[in-house]
XYZ file of C-alpha atoms in Angstrom:
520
model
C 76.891 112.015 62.956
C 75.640 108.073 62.229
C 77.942 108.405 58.944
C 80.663 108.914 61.299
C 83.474 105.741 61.140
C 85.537 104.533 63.407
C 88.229 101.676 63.590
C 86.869 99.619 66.300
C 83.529 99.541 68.170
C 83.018 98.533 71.683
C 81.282 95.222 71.642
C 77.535 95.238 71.064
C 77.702 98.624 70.334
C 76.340 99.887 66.953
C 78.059 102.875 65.116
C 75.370 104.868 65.029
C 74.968 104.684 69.107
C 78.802 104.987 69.582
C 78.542 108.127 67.267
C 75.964 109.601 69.678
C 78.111 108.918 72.582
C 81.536 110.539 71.083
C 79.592 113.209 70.145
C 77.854 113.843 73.845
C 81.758 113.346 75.059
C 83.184 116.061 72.428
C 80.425 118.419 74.187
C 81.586 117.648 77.452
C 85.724 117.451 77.205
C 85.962 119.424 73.536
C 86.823 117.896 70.396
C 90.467 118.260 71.247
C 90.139 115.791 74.353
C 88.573 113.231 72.094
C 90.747 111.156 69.943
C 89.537 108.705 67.508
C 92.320 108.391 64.512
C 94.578 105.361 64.695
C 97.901 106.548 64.393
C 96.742 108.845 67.627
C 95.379 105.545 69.226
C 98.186 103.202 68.875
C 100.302 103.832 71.724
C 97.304 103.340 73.627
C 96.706 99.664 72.887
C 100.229 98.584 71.659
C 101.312 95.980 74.313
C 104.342 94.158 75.349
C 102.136 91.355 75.913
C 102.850 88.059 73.501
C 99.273 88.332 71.900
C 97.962 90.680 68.941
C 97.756 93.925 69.885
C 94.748 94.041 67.628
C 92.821 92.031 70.611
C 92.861 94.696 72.853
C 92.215 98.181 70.146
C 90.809 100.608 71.648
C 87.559 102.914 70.075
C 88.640 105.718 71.114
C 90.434 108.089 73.633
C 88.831 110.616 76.314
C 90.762 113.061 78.327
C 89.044 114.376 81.126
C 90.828 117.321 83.540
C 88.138 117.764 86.257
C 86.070 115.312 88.518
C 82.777 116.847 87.258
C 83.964 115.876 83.925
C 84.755 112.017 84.852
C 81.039 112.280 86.383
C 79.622 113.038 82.977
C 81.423 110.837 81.092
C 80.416 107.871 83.570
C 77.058 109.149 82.698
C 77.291 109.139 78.930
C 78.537 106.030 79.066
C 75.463 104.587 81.141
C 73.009 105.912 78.997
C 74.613 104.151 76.318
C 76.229 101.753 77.786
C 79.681 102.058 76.139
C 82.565 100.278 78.107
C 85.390 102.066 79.563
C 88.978 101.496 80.721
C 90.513 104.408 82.761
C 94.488 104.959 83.451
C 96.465 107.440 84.743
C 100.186 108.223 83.820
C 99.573 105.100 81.584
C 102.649 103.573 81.476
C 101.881 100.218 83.392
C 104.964 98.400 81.427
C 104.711 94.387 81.466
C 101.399 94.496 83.361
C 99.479 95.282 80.211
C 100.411 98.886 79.549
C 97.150 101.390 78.731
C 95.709 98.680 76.654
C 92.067 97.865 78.112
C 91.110 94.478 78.923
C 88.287 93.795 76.246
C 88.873 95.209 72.570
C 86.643 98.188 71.579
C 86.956 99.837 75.103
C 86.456 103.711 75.427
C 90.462 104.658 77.494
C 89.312 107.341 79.985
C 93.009 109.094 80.273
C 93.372 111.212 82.943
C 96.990 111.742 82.653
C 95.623 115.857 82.231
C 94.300 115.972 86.171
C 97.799 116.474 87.573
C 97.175 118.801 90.115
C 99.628 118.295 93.742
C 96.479 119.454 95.385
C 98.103 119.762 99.253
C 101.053 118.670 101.440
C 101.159 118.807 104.850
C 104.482 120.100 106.396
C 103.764 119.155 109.725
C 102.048 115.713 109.086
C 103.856 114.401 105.965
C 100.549 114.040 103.999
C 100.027 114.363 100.119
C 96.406 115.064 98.360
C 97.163 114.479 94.570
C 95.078 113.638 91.068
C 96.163 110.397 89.280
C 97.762 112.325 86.656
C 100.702 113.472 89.114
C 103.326 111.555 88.388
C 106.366 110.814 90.996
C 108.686 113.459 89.447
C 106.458 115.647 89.653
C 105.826 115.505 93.142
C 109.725 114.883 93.379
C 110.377 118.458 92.389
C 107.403 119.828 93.970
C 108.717 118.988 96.950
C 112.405 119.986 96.539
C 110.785 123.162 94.940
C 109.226 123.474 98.138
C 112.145 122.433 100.636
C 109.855 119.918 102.184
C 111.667 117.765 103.826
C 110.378 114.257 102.814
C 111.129 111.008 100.750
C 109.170 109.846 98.155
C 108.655 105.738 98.146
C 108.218 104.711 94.605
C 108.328 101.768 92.080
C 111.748 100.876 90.359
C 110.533 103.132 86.940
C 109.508 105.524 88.853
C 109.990 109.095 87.020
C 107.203 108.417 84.602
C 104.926 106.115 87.321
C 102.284 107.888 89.654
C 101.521 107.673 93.048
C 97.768 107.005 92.603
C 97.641 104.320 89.738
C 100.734 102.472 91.391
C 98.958 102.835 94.497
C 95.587 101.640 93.042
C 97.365 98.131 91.644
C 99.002 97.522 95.019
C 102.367 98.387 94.082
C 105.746 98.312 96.427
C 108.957 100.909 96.728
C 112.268 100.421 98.461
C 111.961 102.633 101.290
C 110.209 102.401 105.174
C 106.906 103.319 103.578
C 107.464 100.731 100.417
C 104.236 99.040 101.291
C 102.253 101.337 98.610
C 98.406 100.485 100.098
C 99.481 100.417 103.709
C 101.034 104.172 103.402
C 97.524 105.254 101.510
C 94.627 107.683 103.376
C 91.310 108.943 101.788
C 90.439 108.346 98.261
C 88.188 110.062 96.177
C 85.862 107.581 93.905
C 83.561 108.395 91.023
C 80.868 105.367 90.955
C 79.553 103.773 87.915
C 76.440 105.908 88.453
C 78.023 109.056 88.586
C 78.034 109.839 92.121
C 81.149 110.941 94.094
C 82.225 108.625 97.319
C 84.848 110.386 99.656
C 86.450 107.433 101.811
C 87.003 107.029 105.113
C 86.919 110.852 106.795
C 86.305 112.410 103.928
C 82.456 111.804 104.006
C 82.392 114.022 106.646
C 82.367 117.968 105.367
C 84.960 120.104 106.372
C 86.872 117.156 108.110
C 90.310 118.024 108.463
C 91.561 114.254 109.057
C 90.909 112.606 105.896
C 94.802 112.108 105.275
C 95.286 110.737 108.878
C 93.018 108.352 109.412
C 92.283 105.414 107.128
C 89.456 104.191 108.903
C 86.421 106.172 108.999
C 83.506 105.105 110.163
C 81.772 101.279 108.929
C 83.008 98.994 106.455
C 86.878 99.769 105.487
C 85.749 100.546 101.035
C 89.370 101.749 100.078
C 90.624 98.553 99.813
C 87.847 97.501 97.222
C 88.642 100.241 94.400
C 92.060 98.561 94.607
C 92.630 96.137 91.500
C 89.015 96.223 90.524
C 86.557 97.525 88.224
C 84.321 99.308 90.863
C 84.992 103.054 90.721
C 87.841 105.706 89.226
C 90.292 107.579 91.863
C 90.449 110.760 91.592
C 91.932 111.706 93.906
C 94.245 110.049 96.742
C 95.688 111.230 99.848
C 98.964 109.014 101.285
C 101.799 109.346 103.868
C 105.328 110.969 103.021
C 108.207 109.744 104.914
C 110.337 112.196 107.220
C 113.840 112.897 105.740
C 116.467 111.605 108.415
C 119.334 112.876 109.144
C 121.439 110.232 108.196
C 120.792 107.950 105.286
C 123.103 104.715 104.989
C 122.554 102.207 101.749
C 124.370 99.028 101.611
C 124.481 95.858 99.471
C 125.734 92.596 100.351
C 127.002 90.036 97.020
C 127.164 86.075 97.471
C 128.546 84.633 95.230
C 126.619 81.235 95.373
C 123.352 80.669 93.674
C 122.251 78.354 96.376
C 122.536 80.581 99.600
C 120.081 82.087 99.089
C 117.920 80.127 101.310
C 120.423 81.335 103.974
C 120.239 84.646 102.918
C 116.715 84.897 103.430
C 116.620 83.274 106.925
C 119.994 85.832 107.708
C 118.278 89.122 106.958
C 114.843 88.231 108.282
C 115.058 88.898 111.852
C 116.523 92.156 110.845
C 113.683 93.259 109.095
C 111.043 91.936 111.568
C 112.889 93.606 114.115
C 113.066 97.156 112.460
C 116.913 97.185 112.233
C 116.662 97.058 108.628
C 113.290 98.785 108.205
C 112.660 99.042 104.426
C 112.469 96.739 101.891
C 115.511 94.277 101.082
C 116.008 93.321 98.190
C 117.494 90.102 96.599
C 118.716 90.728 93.392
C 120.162 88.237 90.471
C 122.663 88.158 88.585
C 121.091 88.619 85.359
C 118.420 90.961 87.012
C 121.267 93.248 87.905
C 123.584 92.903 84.929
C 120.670 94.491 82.700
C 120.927 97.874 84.030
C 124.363 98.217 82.908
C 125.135 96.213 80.369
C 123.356 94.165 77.229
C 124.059 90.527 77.246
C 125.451 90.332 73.543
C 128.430 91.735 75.526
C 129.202 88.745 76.655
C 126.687 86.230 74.485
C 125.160 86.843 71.136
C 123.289 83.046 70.363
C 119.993 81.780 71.002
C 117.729 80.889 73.705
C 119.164 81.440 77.460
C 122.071 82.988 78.646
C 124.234 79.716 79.265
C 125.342 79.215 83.036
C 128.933 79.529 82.598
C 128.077 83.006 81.235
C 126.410 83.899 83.793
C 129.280 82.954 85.644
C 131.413 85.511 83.483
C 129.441 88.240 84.082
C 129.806 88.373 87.630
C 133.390 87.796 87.437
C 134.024 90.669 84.936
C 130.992 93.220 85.857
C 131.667 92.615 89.876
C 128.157 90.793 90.501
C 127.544 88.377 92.749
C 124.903 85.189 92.294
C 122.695 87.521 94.574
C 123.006 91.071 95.465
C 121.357 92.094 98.437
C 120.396 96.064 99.323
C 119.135 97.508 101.719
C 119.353 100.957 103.937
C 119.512 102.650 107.557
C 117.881 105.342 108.157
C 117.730 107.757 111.687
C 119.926 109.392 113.620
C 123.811 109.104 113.477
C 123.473 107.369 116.879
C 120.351 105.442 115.738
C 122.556 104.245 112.488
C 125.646 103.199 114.111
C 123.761 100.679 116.488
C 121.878 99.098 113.843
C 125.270 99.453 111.702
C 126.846 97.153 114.072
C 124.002 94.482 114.011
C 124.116 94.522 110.548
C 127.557 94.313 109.962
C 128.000 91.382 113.258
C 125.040 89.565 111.364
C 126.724 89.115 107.869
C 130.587 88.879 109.212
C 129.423 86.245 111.489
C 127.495 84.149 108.563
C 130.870 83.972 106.466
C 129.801 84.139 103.051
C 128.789 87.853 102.217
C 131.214 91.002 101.103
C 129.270 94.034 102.354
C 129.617 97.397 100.373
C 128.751 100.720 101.111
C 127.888 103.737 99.325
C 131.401 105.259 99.592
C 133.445 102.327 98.771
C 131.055 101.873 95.655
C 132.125 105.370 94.969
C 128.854 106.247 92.593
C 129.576 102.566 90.536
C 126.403 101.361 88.671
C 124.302 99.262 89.975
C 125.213 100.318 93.552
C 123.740 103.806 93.016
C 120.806 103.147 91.150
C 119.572 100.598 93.701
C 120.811 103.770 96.701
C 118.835 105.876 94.367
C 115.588 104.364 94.587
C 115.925 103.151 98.757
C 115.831 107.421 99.220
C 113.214 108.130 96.961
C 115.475 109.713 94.030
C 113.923 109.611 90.425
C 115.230 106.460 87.999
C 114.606 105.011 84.671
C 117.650 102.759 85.087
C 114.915 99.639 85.439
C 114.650 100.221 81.666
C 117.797 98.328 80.777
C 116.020 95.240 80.995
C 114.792 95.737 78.011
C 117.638 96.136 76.364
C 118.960 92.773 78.045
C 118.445 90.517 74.825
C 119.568 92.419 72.540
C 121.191 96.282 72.514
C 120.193 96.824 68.718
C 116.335 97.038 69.237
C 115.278 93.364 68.914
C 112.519 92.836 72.120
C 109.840 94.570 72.961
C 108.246 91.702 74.405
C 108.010 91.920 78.547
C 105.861 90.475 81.014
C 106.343 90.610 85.203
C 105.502 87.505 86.752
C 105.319 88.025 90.517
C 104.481 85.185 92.983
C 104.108 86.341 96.266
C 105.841 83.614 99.280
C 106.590 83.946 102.982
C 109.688 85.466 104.121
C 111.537 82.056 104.495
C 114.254 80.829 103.067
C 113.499 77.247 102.210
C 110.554 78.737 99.531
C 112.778 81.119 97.843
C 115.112 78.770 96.865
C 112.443 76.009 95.420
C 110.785 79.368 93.638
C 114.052 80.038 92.152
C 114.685 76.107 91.019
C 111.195 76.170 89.646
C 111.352 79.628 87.600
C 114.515 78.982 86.264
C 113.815 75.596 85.263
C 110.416 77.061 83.025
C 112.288 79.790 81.746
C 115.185 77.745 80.761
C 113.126 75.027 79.296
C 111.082 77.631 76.569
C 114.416 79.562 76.133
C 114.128 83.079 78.158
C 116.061 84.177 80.935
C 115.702 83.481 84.431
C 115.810 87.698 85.497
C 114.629 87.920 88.918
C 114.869 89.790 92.530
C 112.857 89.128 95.563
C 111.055 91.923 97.127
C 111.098 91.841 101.052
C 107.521 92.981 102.490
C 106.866 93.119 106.110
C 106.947 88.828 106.244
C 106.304 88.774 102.440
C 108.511 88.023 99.767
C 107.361 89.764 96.144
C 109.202 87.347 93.774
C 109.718 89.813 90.716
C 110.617 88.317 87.320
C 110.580 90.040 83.883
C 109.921 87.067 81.265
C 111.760 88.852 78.066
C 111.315 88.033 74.622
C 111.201 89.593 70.834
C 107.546 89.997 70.325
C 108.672 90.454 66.519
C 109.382 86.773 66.352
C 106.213 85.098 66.097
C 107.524 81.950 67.320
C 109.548 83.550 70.211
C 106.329 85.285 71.445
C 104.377 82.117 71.045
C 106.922 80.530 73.336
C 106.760 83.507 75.833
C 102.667 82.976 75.859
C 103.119 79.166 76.840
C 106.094 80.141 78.859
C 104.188 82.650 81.062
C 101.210 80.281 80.933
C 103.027 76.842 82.353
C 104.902 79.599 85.279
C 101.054 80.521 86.456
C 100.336 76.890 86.261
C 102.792 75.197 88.063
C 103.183 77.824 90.373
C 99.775 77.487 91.342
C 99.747 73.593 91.548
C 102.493 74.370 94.823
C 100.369 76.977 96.368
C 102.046 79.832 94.896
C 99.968 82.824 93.470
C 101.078 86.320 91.642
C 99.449 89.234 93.176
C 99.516 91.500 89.957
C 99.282 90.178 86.300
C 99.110 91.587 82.819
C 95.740 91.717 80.946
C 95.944 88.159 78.329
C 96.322 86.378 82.167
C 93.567 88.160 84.293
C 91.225 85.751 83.821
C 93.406 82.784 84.766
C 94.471 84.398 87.457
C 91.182 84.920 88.978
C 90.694 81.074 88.428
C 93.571 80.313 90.719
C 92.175 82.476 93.438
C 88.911 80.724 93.537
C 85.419 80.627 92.531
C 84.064 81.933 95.917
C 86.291 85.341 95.592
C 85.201 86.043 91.728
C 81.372 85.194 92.977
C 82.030 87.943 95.632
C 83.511 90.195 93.207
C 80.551 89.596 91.054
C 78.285 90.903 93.383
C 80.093 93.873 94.185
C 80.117 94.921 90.506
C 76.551 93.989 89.785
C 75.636 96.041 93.304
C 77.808 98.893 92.127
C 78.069 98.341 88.400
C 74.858 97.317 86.919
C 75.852 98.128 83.620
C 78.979 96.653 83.608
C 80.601 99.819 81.964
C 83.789 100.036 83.635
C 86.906 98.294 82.785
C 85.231 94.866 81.778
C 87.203 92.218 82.384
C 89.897 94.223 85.048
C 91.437 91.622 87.410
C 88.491 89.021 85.566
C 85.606 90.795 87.434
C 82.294 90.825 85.283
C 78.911 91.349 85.929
């Protein structure tokens, strides 16, 4: 078995020892459920990231299907200490994809433990592996005529409720705040052990998807973004289908209102009229998901202003395109209706839409799409953005997070636009209302097979963390060639703290080194 050769080797680790260990996992998963040829292993590590993919190879693949089998691979990889990286549906798209953090890292996929394991009729709760994926429980529950909407990320036919969950992800509906909406997780530990959060300690508790709270220290949130434990499994709250479900969208057509527009819808969202997320959408941002830009401009570097300009003429887009939805009864909808409507008529400057006078027009339906909970891929288009014929391939999502006020967005914009500009991209971008948050969402695009393009996208990417950070401004999610920098920003006493949670539950340091910039 020491003869055996493999492309990459986690660091410190000597063939002969890794050898030992793929063997002890082949006894545990089967031989099938351990892959170790390259052309098997490069979708695993090929990135949209503007580095060498080659800096974040993996060794080797594991697929696991049961928790007892996650507990014996943690164990395996104690004994020998062998690193590893664990994902889900794997498909974590400019955010680092499946790649692991440090090069040579065993990928624990657990894509294969997919199991819906119970939903609750009466309580609109969900019990689910990582590897269920959001269409999946989609037609599970229209299989089922269960009568609730699913809250999911933009992507989100191929995303999962547990590893979007786990990386504090957002949706479009009521229950868009991903974390908040979570209730019991299941956690192997770095030694092996299994930790039931919350109720779930308790045997035969029937409240483990009710209440978050448990008894002691609140752990769920620590498993999130970290390198502490693997889910597997997650409980979470499904919203009630209402009886009456009304999208909207709202264009301006001036790039500087949208410090109005911000202050406008705010104390309709902090009120509950409007009671998921709005969203503030860009021109650009919008444009990708139904056209390519070589429609309308086929040079270099960014899409000129008076383009821009163009496009919203021709394609119906406005400078920003705000959606959002009511949801309730028909008497519930028609009150808030009426705020809504008296809110934007009496500000002057917006053209509200509905869903019937959109008449099933792209992007109007997409974006009605996802506020319900309806499976989409239509986020996609951004990639073909630069160029329809296949050039790209390069993506990264910046996302600052600011207060719901006005007055921030529009310096945010001013300052993103003015990086992106200056190295050449794209200023594609939407704001993401929270409760009194603002997600600022922008995709920096670029041709990773230009070597000088992605060189520009690294410095690019680099100089937005920067100078964001020099005003105050952090991103709450990052791909892995930033994690480290990242965790800079945040502060020396948070890493220290995150340090001693790994080396109290991590001794080893054996899984996913270098996630969010924890280390031992």
């Amino acid at each position: 078995m020491s003869e055996r050769e493999f492309e990459v080797l986690p660091e410190g680790i000597s063939a002969e020892t890794f050898a030992k260990a793929v063997a002890e996992f082949e006894a545990v998963l089967g031989a099938g459920n351990v892959i170790s040829d390259e052309e098997r292993l490069t979708p695993y590590f090929k990135t949209m990231m503007p580095v060498d993919d080659d800096l974040y190879k993996t060794s080797c693949v594991i697929q696991a299907t049961t928790v007892e089998q996650v507990q014996a691979v943690v164990k395996i990889c104690n004994t020998y200490e062998i690193p590893v990286w664990t994902i889900s549906t794997g498909r974590n798209f400019g955010y680092g994809t499946a790649a692991p953090a440090k090069r040579g890292t065993v990928v624990l996929d657990l894509k294969h433990m997919n199991k819906i394991i119970a939903v609750d009729r009466d309580l609109g709760t969900a019990l689910v592996e990582p590897g269920v994926t959001y269409q999946q429980l989609f037609d599970y529950l229209q299989e089922n005529d269960l009568p609730f909407y699913l809250s999911c990320p933009a992507p989100s036919a191929i995303a999962g409720p547990v590893g979007n969950t786990m990386d504090r992800g957002v949706g479009y509906t009521p229950y868009g705040e991903h974390f908040m909406m979570q209730c019991g997780m299941e956690v192997v530990l770095a030694n092996g052990e299994v930790l039931r959060t919350g109720m779930g300690g308790v045997e035969g508790n029937s409240a483990w998807q009710v209440f978050k709270w448990g008894y002691g220290p609140y752990l769920d949130g620590i498993f999130t973004q970290s390198n502490f434990g693997i889910c597997t499994k997650m409980g979470f709250w499904l919203m009630p289908k209402p009886p009456v479900y009304k999208p909207f969208c709202v264009i301006y057509d001036n790039e500087e209102d949208i410090a109005e527009i911000v202050d406008l819808f705010r104390p309709l969202r902090l009120n509950g009229v409007i009671p998921n997320s709005v969203v503030y959408a860009s021109t650009i941002y919008e444009a990708a998901g139904i056209i390519s830009r070589r429609k309308y401009f086929d040079g270099e570097g960014f899409t000129p202003h008076e383009v821009i300009e163009e496009i919203r003429e021709k394609e119906g887009l406005g400078a920003w395109n705000v959606y959002a939805a009511l949801y309730g009864t028909k008497e519930q909808v028609e009150v808030n209706w009426n705020i809504v409507k008296a809110t934007v008529e009496g500000h002057g400057k917006g053209r509200i839409i509905t869903e019937e006078e959109a008449g099933g027009k792209q992007p109007f339906q997409y974006r009605a799409d996802l506020m319900r909970g309806y499976m989409t891929m239509q986020e996609f288009g951004l990639y073909r953005w630069r160029d329809d014929r296949g050039a790209g391939g390069g993506s990264m999502w910046f996302a600052p997070v600011t207060v719901n006020k006005g007055s921030e967005t529009l310096d945010q914009t001013r300052l993103a636009t003015e990086i992106l500009n200056k190295h050449g991209f794209d200023y594609a971008g939407e704001y993401i209302v929270g409760m009194r948050d603002l997600h600022h969402i922008i995709d920096v695009l670029f041709d990773k097979s230009d070597e000088e393009e992605t060189q520009r996208a690294y410095e690019c990417f680099d100089e937005l963390l920067t100078e964001f950070a020099n005003r105050g401004y952090a991103v709450y999610r990052v791909n892995n060639a930033f994690m480290d920098k990242v965790a800079g920003i945040y502060g020396e006493t948070q890493r220290e703290i995150n340090r001693t949670l790994k080396r109290a539950l991590d001794p080893k340091g054996i899984l996913a080194p270098g996630k969010s910039g924890i280390t031992i």
